[in-house]
Short mmCIF file of C-alpha atoms in Angstrom, two decimals:
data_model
loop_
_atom_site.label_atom_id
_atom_site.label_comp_id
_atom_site.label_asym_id
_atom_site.label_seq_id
_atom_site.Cartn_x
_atom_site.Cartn_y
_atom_site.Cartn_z
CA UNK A 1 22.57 22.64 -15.43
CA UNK A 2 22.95 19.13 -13.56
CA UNK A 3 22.27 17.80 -10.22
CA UNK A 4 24.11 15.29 -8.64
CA UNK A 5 21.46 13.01 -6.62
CA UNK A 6 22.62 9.74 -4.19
CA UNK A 7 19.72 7.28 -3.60
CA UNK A 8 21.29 6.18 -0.99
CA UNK A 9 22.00 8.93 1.27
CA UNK A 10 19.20 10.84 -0.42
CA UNK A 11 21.68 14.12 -0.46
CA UNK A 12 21.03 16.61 -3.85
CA UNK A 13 24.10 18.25 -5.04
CA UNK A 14 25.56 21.03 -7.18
CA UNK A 15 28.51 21.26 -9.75
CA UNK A 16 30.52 21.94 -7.31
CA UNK A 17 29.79 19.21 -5.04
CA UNK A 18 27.59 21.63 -2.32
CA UNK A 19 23.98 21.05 -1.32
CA UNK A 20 21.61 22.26 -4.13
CA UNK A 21 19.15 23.44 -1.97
CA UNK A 22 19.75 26.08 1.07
CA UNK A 23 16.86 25.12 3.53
CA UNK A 24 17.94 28.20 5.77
CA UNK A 25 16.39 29.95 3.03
CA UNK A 26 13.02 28.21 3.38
CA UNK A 27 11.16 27.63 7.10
CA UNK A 28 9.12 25.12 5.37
CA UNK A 29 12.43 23.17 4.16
CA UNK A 30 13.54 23.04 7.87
CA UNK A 31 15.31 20.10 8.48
CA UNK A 32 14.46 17.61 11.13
CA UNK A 33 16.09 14.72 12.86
CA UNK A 34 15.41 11.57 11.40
CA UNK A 35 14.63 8.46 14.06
CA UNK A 36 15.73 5.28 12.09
CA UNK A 37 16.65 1.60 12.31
CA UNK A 38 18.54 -0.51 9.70
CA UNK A 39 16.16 -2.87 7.41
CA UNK A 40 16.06 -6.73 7.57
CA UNK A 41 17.47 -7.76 4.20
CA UNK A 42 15.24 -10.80 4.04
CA UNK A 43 15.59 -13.51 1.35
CA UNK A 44 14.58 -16.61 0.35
CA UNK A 45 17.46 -17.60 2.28
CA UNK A 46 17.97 -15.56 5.19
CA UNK A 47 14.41 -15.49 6.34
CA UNK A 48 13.33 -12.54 8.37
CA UNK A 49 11.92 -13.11 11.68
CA UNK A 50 8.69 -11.51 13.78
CA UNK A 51 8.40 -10.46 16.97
CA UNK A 52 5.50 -10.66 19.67
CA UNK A 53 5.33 -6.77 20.13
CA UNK A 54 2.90 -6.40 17.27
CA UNK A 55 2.77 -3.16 16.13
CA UNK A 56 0.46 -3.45 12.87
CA UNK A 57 -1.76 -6.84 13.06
CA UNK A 58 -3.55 -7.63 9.50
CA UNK A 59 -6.42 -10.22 10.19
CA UNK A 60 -7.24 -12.08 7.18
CA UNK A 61 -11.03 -13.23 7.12
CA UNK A 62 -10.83 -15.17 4.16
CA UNK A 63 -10.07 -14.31 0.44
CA UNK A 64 -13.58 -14.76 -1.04
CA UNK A 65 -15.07 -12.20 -2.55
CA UNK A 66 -18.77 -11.62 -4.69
CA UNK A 67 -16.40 -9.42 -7.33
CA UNK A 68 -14.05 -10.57 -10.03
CA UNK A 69 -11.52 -7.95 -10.60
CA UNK A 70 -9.78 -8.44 -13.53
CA UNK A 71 -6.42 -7.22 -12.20
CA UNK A 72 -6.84 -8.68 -8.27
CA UNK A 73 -3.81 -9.37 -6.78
CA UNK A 74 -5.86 -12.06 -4.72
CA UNK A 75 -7.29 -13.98 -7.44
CA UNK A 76 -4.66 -16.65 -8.01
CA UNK A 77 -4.37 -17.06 -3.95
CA UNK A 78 -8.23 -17.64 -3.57
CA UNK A 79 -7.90 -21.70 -3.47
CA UNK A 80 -5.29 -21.41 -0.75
CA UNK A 81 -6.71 -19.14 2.11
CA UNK A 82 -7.81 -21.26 4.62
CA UNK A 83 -12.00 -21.33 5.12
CA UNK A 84 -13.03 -20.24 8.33
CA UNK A 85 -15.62 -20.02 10.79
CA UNK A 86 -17.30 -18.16 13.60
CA UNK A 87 -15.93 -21.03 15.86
CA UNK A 88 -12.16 -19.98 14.59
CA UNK A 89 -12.86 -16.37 15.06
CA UNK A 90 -13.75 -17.26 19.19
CA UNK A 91 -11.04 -19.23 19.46
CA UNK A 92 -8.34 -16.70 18.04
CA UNK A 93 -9.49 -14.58 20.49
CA UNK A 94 -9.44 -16.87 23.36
CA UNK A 95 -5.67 -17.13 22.34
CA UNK A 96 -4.49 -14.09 20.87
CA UNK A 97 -2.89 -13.63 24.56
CA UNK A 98 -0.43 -16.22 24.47
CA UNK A 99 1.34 -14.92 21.60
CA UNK A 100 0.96 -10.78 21.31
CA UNK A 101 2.66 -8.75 24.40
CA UNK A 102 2.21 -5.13 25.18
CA UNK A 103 -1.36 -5.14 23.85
CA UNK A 104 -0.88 -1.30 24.42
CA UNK A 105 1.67 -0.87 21.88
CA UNK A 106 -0.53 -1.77 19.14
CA UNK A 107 -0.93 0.42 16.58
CA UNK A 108 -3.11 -0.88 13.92
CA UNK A 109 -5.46 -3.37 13.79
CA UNK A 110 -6.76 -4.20 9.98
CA UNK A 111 -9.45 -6.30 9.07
CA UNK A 112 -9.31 -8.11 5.73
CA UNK A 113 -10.93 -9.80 2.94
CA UNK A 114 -11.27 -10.79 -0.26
CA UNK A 115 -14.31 -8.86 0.34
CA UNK A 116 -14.37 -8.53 4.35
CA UNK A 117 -18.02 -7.91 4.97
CA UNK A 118 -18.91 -11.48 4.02
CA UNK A 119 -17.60 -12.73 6.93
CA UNK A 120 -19.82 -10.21 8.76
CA UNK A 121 -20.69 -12.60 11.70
CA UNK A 122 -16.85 -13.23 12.34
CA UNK A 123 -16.27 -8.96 12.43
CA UNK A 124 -18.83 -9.13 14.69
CA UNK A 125 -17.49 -11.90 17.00
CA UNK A 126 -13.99 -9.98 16.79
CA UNK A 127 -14.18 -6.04 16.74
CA UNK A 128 -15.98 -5.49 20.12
CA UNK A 129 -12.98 -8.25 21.67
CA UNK A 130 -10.63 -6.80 19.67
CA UNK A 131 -11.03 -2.84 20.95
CA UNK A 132 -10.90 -3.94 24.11
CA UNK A 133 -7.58 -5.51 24.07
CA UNK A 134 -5.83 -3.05 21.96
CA UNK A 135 -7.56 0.33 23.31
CA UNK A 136 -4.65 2.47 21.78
CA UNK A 137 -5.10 0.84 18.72
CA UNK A 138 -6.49 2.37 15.02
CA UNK A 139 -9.03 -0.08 13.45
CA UNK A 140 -9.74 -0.09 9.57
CA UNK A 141 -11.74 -1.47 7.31
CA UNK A 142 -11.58 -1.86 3.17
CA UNK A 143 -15.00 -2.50 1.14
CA UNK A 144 -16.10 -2.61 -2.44
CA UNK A 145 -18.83 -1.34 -1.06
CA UNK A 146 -21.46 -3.76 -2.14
CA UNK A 147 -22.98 -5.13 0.82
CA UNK A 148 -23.18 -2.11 3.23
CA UNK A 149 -26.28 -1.85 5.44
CA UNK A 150 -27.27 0.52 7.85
CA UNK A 151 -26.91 -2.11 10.60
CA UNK A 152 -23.29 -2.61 9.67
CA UNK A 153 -22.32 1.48 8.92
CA UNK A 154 -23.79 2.09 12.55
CA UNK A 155 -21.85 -0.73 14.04
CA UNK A 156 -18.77 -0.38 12.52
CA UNK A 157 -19.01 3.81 13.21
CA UNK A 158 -19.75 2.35 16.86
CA UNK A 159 -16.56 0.47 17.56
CA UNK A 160 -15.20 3.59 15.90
CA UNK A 161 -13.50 1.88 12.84
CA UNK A 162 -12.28 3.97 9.60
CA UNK A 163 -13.30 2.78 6.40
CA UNK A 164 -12.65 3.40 2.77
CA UNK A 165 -14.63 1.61 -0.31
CA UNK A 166 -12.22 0.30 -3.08
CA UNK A 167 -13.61 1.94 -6.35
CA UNK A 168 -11.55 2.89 -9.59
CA UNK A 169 -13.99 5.92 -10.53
CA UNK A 170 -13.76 6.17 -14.19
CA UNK A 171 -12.18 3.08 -14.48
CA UNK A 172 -14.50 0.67 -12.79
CA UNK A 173 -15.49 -1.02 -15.21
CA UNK A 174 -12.30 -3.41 -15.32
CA UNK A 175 -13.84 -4.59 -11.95
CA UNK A 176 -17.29 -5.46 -13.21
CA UNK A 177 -21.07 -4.04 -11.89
CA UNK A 178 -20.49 -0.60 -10.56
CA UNK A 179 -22.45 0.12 -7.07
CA UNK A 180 -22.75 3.41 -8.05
CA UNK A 181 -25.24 2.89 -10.99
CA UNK A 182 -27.47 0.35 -8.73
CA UNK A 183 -29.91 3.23 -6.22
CA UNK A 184 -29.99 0.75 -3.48
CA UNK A 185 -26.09 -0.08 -2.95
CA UNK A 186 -25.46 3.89 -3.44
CA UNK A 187 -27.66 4.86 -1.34
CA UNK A 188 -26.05 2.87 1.31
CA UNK A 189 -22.53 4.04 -0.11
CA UNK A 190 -23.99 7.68 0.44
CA UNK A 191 -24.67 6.73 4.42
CA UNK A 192 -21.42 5.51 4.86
CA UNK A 193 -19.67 8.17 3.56
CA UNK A 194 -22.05 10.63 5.68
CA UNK A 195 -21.27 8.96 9.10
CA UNK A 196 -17.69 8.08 8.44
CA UNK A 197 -16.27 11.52 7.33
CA UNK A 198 -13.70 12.26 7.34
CA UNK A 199 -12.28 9.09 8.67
CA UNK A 200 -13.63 7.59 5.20
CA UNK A 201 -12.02 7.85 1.38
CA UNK A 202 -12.72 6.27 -1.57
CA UNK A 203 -9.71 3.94 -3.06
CA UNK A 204 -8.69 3.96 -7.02
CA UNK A 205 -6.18 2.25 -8.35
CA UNK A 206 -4.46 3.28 -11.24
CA UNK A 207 -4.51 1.02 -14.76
CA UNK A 208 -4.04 1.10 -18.24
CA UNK A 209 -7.70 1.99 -18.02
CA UNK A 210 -7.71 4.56 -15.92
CA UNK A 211 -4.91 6.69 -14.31
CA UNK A 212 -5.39 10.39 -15.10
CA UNK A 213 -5.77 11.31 -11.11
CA UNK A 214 -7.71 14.53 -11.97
CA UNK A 215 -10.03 12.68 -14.09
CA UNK A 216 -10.11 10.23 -11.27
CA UNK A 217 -10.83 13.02 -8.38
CA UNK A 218 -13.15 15.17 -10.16
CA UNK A 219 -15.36 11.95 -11.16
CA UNK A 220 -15.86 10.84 -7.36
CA UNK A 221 -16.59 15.09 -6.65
CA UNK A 222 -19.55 14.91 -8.68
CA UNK A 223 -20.80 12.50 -6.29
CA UNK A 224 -19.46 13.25 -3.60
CA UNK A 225 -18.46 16.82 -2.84
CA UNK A 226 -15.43 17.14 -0.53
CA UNK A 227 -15.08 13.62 -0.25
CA UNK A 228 -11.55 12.00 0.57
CA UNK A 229 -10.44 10.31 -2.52
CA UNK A 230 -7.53 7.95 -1.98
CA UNK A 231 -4.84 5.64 -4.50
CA UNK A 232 -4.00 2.63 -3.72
CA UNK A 233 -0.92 3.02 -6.22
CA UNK A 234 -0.11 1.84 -9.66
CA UNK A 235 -1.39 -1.61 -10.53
CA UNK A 236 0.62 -4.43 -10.24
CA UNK A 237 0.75 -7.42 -12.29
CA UNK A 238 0.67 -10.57 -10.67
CA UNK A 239 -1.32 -13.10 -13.20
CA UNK A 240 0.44 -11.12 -16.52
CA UNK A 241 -3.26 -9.87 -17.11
CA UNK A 242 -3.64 -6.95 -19.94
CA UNK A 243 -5.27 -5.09 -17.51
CA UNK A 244 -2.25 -5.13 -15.34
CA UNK A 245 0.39 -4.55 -17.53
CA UNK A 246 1.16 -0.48 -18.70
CA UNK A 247 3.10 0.07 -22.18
CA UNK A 248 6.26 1.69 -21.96
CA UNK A 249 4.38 4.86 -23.65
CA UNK A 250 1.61 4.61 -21.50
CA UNK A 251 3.89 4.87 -18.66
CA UNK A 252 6.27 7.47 -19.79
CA UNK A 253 3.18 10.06 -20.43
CA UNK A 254 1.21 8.97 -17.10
CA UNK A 255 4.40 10.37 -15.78
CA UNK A 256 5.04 13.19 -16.98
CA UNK A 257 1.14 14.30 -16.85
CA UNK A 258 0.91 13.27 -13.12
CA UNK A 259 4.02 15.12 -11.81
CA UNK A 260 2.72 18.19 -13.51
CA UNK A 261 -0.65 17.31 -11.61
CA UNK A 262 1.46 17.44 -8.31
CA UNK A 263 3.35 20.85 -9.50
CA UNK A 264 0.25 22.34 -10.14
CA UNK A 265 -1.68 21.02 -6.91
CA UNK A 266 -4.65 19.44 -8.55
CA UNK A 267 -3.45 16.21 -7.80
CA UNK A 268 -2.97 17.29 -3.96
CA UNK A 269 -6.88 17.13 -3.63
CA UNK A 270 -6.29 13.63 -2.60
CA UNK A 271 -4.80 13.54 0.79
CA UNK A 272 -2.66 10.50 -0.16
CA UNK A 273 -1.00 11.55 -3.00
CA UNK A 274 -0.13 14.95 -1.25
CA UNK A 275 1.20 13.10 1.33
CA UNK A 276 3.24 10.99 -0.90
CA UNK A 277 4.49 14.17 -2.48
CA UNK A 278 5.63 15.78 1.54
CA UNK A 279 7.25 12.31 1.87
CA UNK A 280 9.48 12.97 -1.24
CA UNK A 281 10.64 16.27 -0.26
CA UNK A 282 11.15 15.24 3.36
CA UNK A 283 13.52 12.56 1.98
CA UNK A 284 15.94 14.79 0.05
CA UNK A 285 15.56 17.84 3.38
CA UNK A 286 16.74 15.33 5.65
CA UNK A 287 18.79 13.02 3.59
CA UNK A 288 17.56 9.86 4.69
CA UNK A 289 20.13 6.97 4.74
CA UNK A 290 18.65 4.05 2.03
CA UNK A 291 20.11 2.11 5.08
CA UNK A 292 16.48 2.39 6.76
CA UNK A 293 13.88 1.63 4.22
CA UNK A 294 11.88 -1.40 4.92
CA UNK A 295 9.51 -2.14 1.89
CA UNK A 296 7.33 -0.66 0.60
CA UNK A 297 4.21 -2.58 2.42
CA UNK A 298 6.13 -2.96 5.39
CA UNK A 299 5.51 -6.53 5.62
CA UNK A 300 8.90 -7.14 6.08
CA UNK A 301 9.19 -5.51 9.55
CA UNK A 302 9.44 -7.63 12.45
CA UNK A 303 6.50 -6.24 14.28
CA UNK A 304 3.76 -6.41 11.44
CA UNK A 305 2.02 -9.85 11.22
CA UNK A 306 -0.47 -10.62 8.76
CA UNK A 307 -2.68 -14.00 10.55
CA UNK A 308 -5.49 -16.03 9.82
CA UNK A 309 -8.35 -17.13 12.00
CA UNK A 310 -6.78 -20.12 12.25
CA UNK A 311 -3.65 -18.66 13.83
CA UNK A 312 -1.86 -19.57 10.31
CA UNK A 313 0.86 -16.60 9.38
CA UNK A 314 1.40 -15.46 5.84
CA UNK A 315 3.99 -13.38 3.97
CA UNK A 316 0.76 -10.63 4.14
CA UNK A 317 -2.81 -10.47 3.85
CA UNK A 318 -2.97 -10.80 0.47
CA UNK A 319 -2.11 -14.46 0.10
CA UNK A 320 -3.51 -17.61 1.12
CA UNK A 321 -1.81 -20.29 4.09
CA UNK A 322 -2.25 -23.43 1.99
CA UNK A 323 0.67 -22.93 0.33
CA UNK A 324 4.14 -21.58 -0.10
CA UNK A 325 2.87 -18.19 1.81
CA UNK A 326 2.03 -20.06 4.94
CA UNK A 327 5.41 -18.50 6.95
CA UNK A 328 4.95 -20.12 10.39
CA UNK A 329 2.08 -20.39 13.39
CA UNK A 330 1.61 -18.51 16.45
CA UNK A 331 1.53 -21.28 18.50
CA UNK A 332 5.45 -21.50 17.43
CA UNK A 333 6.04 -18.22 17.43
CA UNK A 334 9.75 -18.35 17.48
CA UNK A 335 9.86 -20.43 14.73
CA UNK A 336 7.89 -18.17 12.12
CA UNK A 337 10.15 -17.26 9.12
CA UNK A 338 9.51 -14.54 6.18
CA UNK A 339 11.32 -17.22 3.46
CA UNK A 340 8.96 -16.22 0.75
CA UNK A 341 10.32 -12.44 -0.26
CA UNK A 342 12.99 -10.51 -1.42
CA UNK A 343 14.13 -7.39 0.32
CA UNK A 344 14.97 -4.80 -2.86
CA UNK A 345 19.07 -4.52 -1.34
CA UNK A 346 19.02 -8.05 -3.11
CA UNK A 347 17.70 -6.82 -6.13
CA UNK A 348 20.77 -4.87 -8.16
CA UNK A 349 17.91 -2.83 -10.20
CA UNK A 350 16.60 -1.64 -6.61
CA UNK A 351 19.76 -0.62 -5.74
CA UNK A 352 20.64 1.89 -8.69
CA UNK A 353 17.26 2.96 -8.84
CA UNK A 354 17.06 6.76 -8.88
CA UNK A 355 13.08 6.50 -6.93
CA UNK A 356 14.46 3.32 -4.76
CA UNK A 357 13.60 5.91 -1.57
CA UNK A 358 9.79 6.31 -3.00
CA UNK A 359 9.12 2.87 -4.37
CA UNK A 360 11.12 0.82 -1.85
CA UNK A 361 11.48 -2.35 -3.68
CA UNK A 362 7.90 -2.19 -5.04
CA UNK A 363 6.19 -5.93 -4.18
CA UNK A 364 8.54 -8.08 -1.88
CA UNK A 365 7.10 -11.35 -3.11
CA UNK A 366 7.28 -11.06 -6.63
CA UNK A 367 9.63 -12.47 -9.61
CA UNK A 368 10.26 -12.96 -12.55
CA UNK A 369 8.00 -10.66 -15.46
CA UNK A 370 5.60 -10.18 -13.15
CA UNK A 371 8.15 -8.31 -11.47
CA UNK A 372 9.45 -6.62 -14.06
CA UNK A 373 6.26 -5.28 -15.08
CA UNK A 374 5.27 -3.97 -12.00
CA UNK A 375 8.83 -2.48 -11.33
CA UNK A 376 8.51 -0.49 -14.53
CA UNK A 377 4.50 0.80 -13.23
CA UNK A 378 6.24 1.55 -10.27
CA UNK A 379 8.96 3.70 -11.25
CA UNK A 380 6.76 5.65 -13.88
CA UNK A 381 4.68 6.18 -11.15
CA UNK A 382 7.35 7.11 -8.35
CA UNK A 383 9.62 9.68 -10.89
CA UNK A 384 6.39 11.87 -10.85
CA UNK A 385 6.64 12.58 -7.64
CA UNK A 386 10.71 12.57 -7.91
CA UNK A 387 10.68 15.10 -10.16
CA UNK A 388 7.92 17.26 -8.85
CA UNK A 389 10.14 17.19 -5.37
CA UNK A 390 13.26 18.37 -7.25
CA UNK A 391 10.55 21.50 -8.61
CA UNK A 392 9.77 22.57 -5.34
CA UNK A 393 12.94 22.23 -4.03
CA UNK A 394 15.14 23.86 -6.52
CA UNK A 395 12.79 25.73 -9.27
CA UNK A 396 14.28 23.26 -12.33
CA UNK A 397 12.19 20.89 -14.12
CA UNK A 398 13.61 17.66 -14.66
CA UNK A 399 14.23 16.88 -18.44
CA UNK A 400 16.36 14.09 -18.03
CA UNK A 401 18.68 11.78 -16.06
CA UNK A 402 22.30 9.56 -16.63
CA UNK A 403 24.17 7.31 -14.72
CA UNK A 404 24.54 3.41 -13.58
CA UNK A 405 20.66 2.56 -13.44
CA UNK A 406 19.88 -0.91 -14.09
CA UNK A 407 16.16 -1.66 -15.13
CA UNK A 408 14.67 -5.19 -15.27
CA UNK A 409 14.70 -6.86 -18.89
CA UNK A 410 11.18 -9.13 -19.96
CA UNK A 411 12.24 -12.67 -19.99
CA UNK A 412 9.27 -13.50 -22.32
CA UNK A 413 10.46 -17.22 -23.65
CA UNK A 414 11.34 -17.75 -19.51
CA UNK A 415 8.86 -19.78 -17.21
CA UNK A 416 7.28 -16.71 -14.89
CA UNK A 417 8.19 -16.78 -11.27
CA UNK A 418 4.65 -16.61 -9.45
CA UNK A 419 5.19 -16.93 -5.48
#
């Protein structure tokens, strides 16, 4: 029997044109009223604009790193990050006032590598200043893990900081050396995890190599016992690097075995993918309008800022100032503009998209077959937990879908867009 579904206004129908699902039936379906603001529909063209009530503020320390991921995202932005030093971290702080207002209304303060604890000595010039300025605010922390010390566990637990260690389980050998197998590193990876809990996880993301999510869960529980373990989503392909880039197959079974994952609740173990999965429901109970989704990183919102030491803004943390990323300074505040990304209502496959509510556009910066192969990771990944919402909300497994859905088309023989 067929449902009728509207990515845009998110509403699931019958035959007959009525709601498929009756939510008086179901307290835990219980619709709520949904707070939302239009998007920006930033483009190269119509640049988006920030604002100096930073919500979200993403400090980039510099891109270096001790790893060599095959698949890193930051690799090909490495020679443009600016270098900086402790000098730049005291002077962004000695200015940070004349361009953020309502220091209270900051949410989240995230600090940022390449690998961040190399720049150890700037963290330590910054976090104490920082917490102070922004007491409301939630302060995080990403690490492969590699250089933890006691010294730097106790005073990052001090300044009361969350952390999580970037670590593909199963699949970490894409990234080179695991910590794991050397007893020192562990052993600090074991102290962290100890004194963090539970405001600690451990980070996969999901490749070619490795994407089973039970596999993925159980392998970090044999370790670690009741420990968080976190996705940082499907891999995306930036440098067109094997490791990167799914199969069509590959993609259409990873599918089909994850949303059965999410059915069954093994794959609600990890806190983030359950909460991916609430998300997805939500979105069909209360209909959400298309009409408010920002992308998928968020970047794109007026009050997150991704910054350098050296005051330099970028399109986000990810990407390096020398170069076509470098959006504007905060010593000209008014004058920053997001001219480097696409918003997905400017990309026609975004808009016919069946997941466009749970994938939101997918990378904002990216183009051409980089694009393409990281929009077809993406909505593999995202019609898992599309269909595994329609379960739960109406008992009927998904075997199929029609309609006007455009999907991006490999331009092989084309030059590839790289932003």
């Amino acid at each position: 029997m067929p449902l009728f579904y509207d990515q845009h206004t998110s509403r699931l129908l019958d035959k007959d044109g009525f709601r498929a699902v009756d939510f008086s039936k179901n307290p835990f379906l219980e619709r709520e009223p949904v707070q939302a603001r239009p998007f920006v529909a930033v483009d190269y063209d119509q640049p988006g604009r920030k604002v100096r009530q930073v919500k979200k503020l993403k400090i980039q320390l510099g891109l270096g790193c001790q790893k060599s991921c095959l698949y890193c995202l930051q690799a090909i932005q490495v020679h443009k990050a600016a270098l900086s030093s402790t000098r730049d971290a005291s002077e962004f702080l000695a200015n940070i006032d004349s361009w953020i207002e309502n220091p209270e209304g900051m949410e989240k303060v995230e600090l940022w590598g390449g690998e961040p604890l190399l720049y150890w000595k700037h963290i330590e010039i910054l976090a104490p200043e920082l917490i102070k300025k922004f007491p409301n605010a939630r302060f995080s922390l990403i690490t492969n893990g590699e250089l933890l010390t006691r010294e730097i566990v106790d005073k990052l637990k001090a300044w009361n900081f969350s952390m999580a260690i970037s670590h593909d389980g199963p699949g970490q050998h894409i990234r080179g050396d695991d910590p794991f197998e050397d007893p020192h590193k562990f052993a600090m990876i074991q102290y962290a995890q100890r004194t963090f809990h539970p405001r600690f996880s451990f980070n996969a993301v999901l490749t070619p190599a490795s994407h089973d999510v039970n596999a993925i869960i159980d392998w970090f529980q044999d370790y670690f016992p009741g420990c968080n373990v976190g996705f940082e989503g499907v891999v995306h392909s930036y440098a067109s690097d094997p490791s990167s880039i799914f199969s069509i197959e590959q993609l259409e079974k990873f599918s089909d075995t994850l949303s059965r994952q999410l059915v069954d609740g093994a794959a609600l173990r990890s806190h983030l993918l359950h909460d991916k999965l609430r998300r997805a429901v939500a979105a069909m109970v209360n209909e959400r309008s298309s009409e408010s989704l920002f992308q998928k990183c968020g970047m794109d919102m007026p009050e997150y800022l991704a910054v350098d030491l050296k005051g330099n803004v970028m399109t986000c943390q990810n990407v390096g100032a020398n170069g076509n990323h470098k959006i504007g300074h905060v010593s000209d505040f008014e004058n920053i503009a997001l001219n480097t990304s696409r918003h997905w209502s400017k990309r026609p496959e975004c808009q016919s998209c069946p997941v466009l509510q749970l994938c939101q556009g997918a990378c904002m910066y990216q183009g051409g077959d980089n694009w393409t192969h990281s929009c077809n990771a993406e909505f593999f990944y995202n019609l898992a937990f599309f269909r595994a919402a329609l379960f739960i909300l109406t008992g009927r497994w998904m075997v199929g879908f029609s309609g006007e859905i455009l999907r991006p088309v490999l331009k092989k023989d084309a030059n590839v867009e790289v932003r």
